[in-house]
Amino acid sequence: ERDVQSLAKWKRQALARYGLPTAKYQGIVTDMQAIRPCEESLDAIHSCYVDQWDWEAVIGDSDRTLDTLKDTVTKIYSALVTVERDFTEAFSGCVHPAYLPEEIEFVHTEDLEDMYPLSTPREREDAIAKKHGAVFIIGIGHPLPISGETHDVRSPDYDDWITPTFHEGKPYTGLNGDLIVYNPILKRSFEVSSMGIRVSPETLVAQLEMQGCTDRLHMQWHKDLLAGAFPASIGGGIGQSRLCQLLMRCQHIGEVQSSVWPSDVADECAGRGVTLL
């Protein structure tokens, strides 16, 4: 029962087990490689083989704020821009010039729904990514005010998507989100990273109740969190193959990683001259 089957849970557990200092932003980075045999949407950006740089950092209870989330996103995005610039300069004869904007835009799911009320979440992401080039969509997992639906599904025991927040006097919900850029090769939004401030004991219970999963409170990891055994933290993952696909301007993720593809996907790629590894 103590063996968690989730890297997000393991990382937070590891922060406590490794005795990392409580000063904020001390943490761990993992090189995650996994197989998701039940992945149904195998396509140009989804594979059953998943590789990520997963990270988790300790923060103080007072740092569970939008400012902390935005500061972290800005640092990660700044590194992404630097990597793209250096990569395109080093291989200037092989890849298109850098196109990521210098700064990332922040948008809440509530505002995104208000801007595009008749669109699907995917269509909203495509539109906002094309408009700004790079956006961080805040508050994924909580029901939206107009439709009552969530922008996307989020587990109730990872990120905090229930905490009320305010920006310029307007109420919002959630301390998590996705880092998305516009991919001109695929002509669509392209998620590079998902991250968030993790649940507190109080928000864990509230989110489990909202999703009807309170039976999880009997599991050891959840008991430990409620008992204060884990520090407050922020964490997420950066897709390795996704980033390589973006930098190398590839049409398909199978061009940068070795995976297994259904025959129809392989045939479709072959017909377009796309070589899968």
Coordinates of C-alpha atoms in Angstrom, one line a residue:
E1 CA 0.0 0.0 0.0
R2 CA 3.0 2.3 0.5
D3 CA 4.2 1.7 -3.1
V4 CA 2.6 4.5 -5.1
Q5 CA 1.9 3.9 -8.8
S6 CA 2.2 7.6 -9.7
L7 CA 5.4 9.6 -10.4
A8 CA 3.7 12.8 -9.2
K9 CA 2.9 11.2 -5.8
W10 CA 6.3 9.5 -5.6
K11 CA 8.1 12.8 -6.2
R12 CA 6.4 14.5 -3.3
Q13 CA 6.9 11.5 -1.1
A14 CA 10.6 11.6 -2.1
L15 CA 11.0 15.3 -1.1
A16 CA 10.2 14.2 2.5
R17 CA 12.1 10.9 2.4
Y18 CA 15.3 12.5 1.1
G19 CA 15.1 15.2 3.8
L20 CA 15.4 18.1 1.4
P21 CA 15.6 21.5 3.0
T22 CA 12.3 23.4 3.5
A23 CA 13.7 26.4 1.7
K24 CA 11.6 26.9 -1.4
Y25 CA 12.8 25.6 -4.8
Q26 CA 15.1 22.9 -3.4
G27 CA 13.9 19.7 -5.1
I28 CA 14.5 16.8 -7.5
V29 CA 14.5 16.1 -11.2
T30 CA 13.7 12.7 -12.7
D31 CA 14.3 11.3 -16.1
M32 CA 11.0 9.5 -16.6
Q33 CA 10.4 6.9 -19.2
A34 CA 7.1 5.0 -19.2
I35 CA 4.9 2.8 -21.4
R36 CA 1.2 3.7 -21.6
P37 CA -0.3 0.6 -23.4
C38 CA -3.9 2.0 -22.9
E39 CA -3.2 5.2 -24.7
E40 CA -6.0 5.5 -27.2
S41 CA -5.2 8.7 -29.1
L42 CA -2.0 7.7 -30.9
D43 CA -1.2 10.5 -33.3
A44 CA 1.4 13.0 -34.3
I45 CA 2.0 14.1 -30.7
H46 CA 0.8 11.2 -28.7
S47 CA 2.7 7.9 -28.3
C48 CA 2.4 4.9 -26.0
Y49 CA 6.1 5.6 -25.0
V50 CA 6.3 8.7 -22.7
D51 CA 9.5 10.4 -21.8
Q52 CA 9.6 13.5 -19.5
W53 CA 11.9 15.5 -17.3
D54 CA 9.7 15.4 -14.2
W55 CA 10.5 17.8 -11.4
E56 CA 9.3 18.7 -7.9
A57 CA 10.4 21.5 -5.7
V58 CA 9.7 22.4 -2.0
I59 CA 7.8 25.7 -1.4
G60 CA 6.5 27.2 1.8
D61 CA 2.8 27.2 2.6
S62 CA 2.7 31.0 2.0
D63 CA 4.1 30.4 -1.5
R64 CA 0.9 28.5 -2.7
T65 CA 0.0 31.5 -4.9
L66 CA -0.5 32.5 -8.5
D67 CA 2.7 34.6 -8.3
T68 CA 4.7 31.5 -7.4
L69 CA 3.1 29.6 -10.3
K70 CA 3.7 32.4 -12.8
D71 CA 7.3 32.9 -11.6
T72 CA 8.1 29.2 -12.1
V73 CA 6.4 29.1 -15.6
T74 CA 8.4 32.2 -16.6
K75 CA 11.7 30.6 -15.7
I76 CA 10.9 27.4 -17.5
Y77 CA 9.7 29.3 -20.6
S78 CA 12.7 31.5 -20.6
A79 CA 15.0 28.4 -20.7
L80 CA 12.9 27.0 -23.5
V81 CA 13.4 30.2 -25.6
T82 CA 17.1 30.1 -24.9
V83 CA 17.4 26.4 -26.0
E84 CA 15.4 27.1 -29.2
R85 CA 17.6 30.1 -30.1
D86 CA 20.8 28.2 -29.4
F87 CA 19.6 25.2 -31.3
T88 CA 18.5 27.1 -34.4
E89 CA 21.7 29.0 -34.5
A90 CA 23.8 25.8 -34.2
F91 CA 21.8 24.1 -37.0
S92 CA 20.8 27.2 -39.0
G93 CA 21.2 25.3 -42.3
C94 CA 18.9 22.5 -41.3
V95 CA 16.0 23.9 -39.3
H96 CA 13.7 26.9 -39.6
P97 CA 14.7 30.1 -37.6
A98 CA 13.5 30.5 -34.0
Y99 CA 9.9 31.5 -33.7
L100 CA 9.0 31.4 -30.0
P101 CA 8.1 34.8 -28.6
E102 CA 10.3 36.2 -25.9
E103 CA 7.6 36.3 -23.3
I104 CA 4.7 34.0 -22.5
E105 CA 1.1 35.0 -22.1
F106 CA -1.0 33.9 -19.1
V107 CA -4.7 33.2 -19.5
H108 CA -7.3 31.6 -17.2
T109 CA -9.6 28.8 -18.4
E110 CA -12.6 31.0 -17.3
D111 CA -11.4 33.8 -19.6
L112 CA -10.7 31.3 -22.4
E113 CA -14.2 30.0 -22.2
D114 CA -15.6 33.5 -22.2
M115 CA -13.5 34.4 -25.3
Y116 CA -14.6 31.3 -27.2
P117 CA -17.8 30.1 -25.6
L118 CA -18.9 28.0 -28.6
S119 CA -15.5 26.3 -29.2
T120 CA -14.2 23.1 -27.7
P121 CA -11.2 23.2 -25.3
R122 CA -8.9 22.1 -28.1
E123 CA -10.2 24.8 -30.4
R124 CA -9.7 27.4 -27.7
E125 CA -6.1 26.3 -27.2
D126 CA -5.5 26.4 -30.9
A127 CA -6.9 29.9 -31.2
I128 CA -5.1 31.4 -28.2
A129 CA -1.8 29.7 -29.1
K130 CA -2.0 31.1 -32.6
K131 CA -2.8 34.5 -31.3
H132 CA 0.1 34.8 -28.8
G133 CA 2.6 32.1 -29.9
A134 CA 3.1 30.9 -26.3
V135 CA 0.5 30.8 -23.5
F136 CA 0.2 29.2 -20.0
I137 CA -3.4 28.2 -19.4
I138 CA -4.3 28.5 -15.7
G139 CA -6.8 26.5 -13.7
I140 CA -7.4 23.1 -15.4
G141 CA -9.7 20.6 -13.7
H142 CA -12.4 22.8 -12.1
P143 CA -15.8 23.1 -13.8
L144 CA -16.1 26.3 -15.9
P145 CA -18.8 28.9 -15.2
I146 CA -20.5 28.9 -18.5
S147 CA -20.6 25.3 -19.6
G148 CA -20.1 23.6 -16.2
E149 CA -17.5 21.3 -17.9
T150 CA -13.8 21.2 -17.2
H151 CA -11.3 22.5 -19.7
D152 CA -9.5 19.2 -19.3
V153 CA -9.4 16.4 -16.9
R154 CA -7.0 16.6 -13.9
S155 CA -6.5 14.1 -11.1
P156 CA -7.9 15.2 -7.7
D157 CA -4.8 14.3 -5.8
Y158 CA -2.0 16.0 -7.8
D159 CA -2.4 19.6 -8.7
D160 CA -4.5 22.2 -6.8
W161 CA -7.4 23.2 -9.2
I162 CA -9.9 24.2 -6.6
T163 CA -8.3 27.1 -4.6
P164 CA -10.0 30.5 -5.3
T165 CA -7.7 33.2 -6.7
F166 CA -8.1 36.7 -7.9
H167 CA -6.5 38.7 -10.8
E168 CA -7.3 42.4 -11.3
G169 CA -10.3 42.0 -9.0
K170 CA -11.8 39.1 -10.9
P171 CA -12.3 35.7 -9.2
Y172 CA -10.7 32.6 -10.7
T173 CA -10.0 29.0 -9.6
G174 CA -6.9 26.9 -9.6
L175 CA -3.1 26.9 -9.1
N176 CA -2.1 24.7 -12.0
G177 CA -2.0 24.7 -15.8
D178 CA -0.4 23.8 -19.1
L179 CA 2.4 25.5 -21.1
I180 CA 1.4 25.6 -24.7
V181 CA 3.0 27.0 -27.8
Y182 CA 1.8 27.3 -31.4
N183 CA 3.4 24.8 -33.7
P184 CA 3.6 26.2 -37.2
I185 CA 4.5 22.8 -38.7
L186 CA 1.4 21.1 -37.4
K187 CA -0.6 24.4 -37.4
R188 CA -2.0 23.8 -34.0
S189 CA -1.5 24.2 -30.2
F190 CA 1.3 22.1 -28.8
E191 CA 1.6 21.3 -25.1
V192 CA 5.2 21.2 -23.9
S193 CA 4.7 21.1 -20.1
S194 CA 2.0 20.6 -17.5
M195 CA 2.6 21.7 -13.9
G196 CA 1.1 23.0 -10.8
I197 CA 1.2 23.8 -7.1
R198 CA 0.3 20.5 -5.4
V199 CA -2.8 19.9 -3.2
S200 CA -2.8 20.8 0.5
P201 CA -4.5 18.5 3.0
E202 CA -7.6 20.7 2.7
T203 CA -7.7 21.0 -1.1
L204 CA -7.0 17.2 -1.4
V205 CA -10.2 16.4 0.6
A206 CA -12.3 19.0 -1.3
Q207 CA -11.1 17.7 -4.7
L208 CA -11.7 14.1 -3.8
E209 CA -15.2 15.0 -2.7
M210 CA -15.9 16.8 -6.0
Q211 CA -14.9 13.8 -8.0
G212 CA -16.4 11.2 -5.7
C213 CA -13.1 9.6 -4.8
T214 CA -13.1 9.9 -1.0
D215 CA -12.3 6.2 -0.7
R216 CA -8.7 7.2 -1.6
L217 CA -8.4 8.8 1.8
H218 CA -7.9 5.3 3.2
M219 CA -4.7 4.9 1.1
Q220 CA -1.4 5.3 2.9
W221 CA -0.1 8.2 0.6
H222 CA -3.3 10.2 1.3
K223 CA -3.1 9.5 5.0
D224 CA 0.5 10.7 5.1
L225 CA -0.4 13.9 3.3
L226 CA -3.3 14.6 5.6
A227 CA -0.9 14.0 8.6
G228 CA 1.5 16.6 7.3
A229 CA 4.3 14.2 6.3
F230 CA 4.9 15.9 2.9
P231 CA 6.1 19.4 2.3
A232 CA 4.1 21.9 0.2
S233 CA 5.5 21.7 -3.3
I234 CA 5.2 22.6 -6.9
G235 CA 6.0 20.2 -9.7
G236 CA 5.4 19.1 -13.3
G237 CA 6.9 17.5 -16.3
I238 CA 8.5 18.7 -19.6
G239 CA 8.1 16.3 -22.5
Q240 CA 11.4 15.2 -23.9
S241 CA 10.3 13.9 -27.3
R242 CA 7.7 16.8 -27.5
L243 CA 10.5 19.3 -27.1
C244 CA 12.7 17.5 -29.6
Q245 CA 9.8 17.4 -32.1
L246 CA 9.3 21.1 -31.7
L247 CA 13.0 22.1 -32.0
M248 CA 13.6 19.8 -35.0
R249 CA 10.3 21.0 -36.7
C250 CA 9.1 17.4 -37.2
Q251 CA 5.6 16.5 -38.3
H252 CA 5.3 13.4 -36.1
I253 CA 6.7 12.5 -32.6
G254 CA 7.7 9.1 -34.1
E255 CA 10.4 10.9 -36.0
V256 CA 12.3 11.6 -32.7
Q257 CA 11.5 8.5 -30.6
S258 CA 11.3 4.8 -31.2
S259 CA 7.8 3.6 -30.4
V260 CA 5.1 1.2 -31.6
W261 CA 2.4 2.4 -34.1
P262 CA -0.8 0.9 -35.5
S263 CA -0.5 0.0 -39.2
D264 CA -2.9 2.7 -40.2
V265 CA -0.7 5.4 -38.6
A266 CA 2.4 3.9 -40.1
D267 CA 0.8 3.8 -43.5
E268 CA -0.5 7.3 -43.3
C269 CA 3.0 8.6 -42.3
A270 CA 4.6 6.7 -45.1
G271 CA 2.2 8.2 -47.6
R272 CA 3.3 11.7 -46.5
G273 CA 7.0 10.8 -46.6
V274 CA 7.3 10.8 -42.8
T275 CA 9.8 8.2 -41.6
L276 CA 9.0 6.7 -38.2
L277 CA 11.9 5.4 -36.1

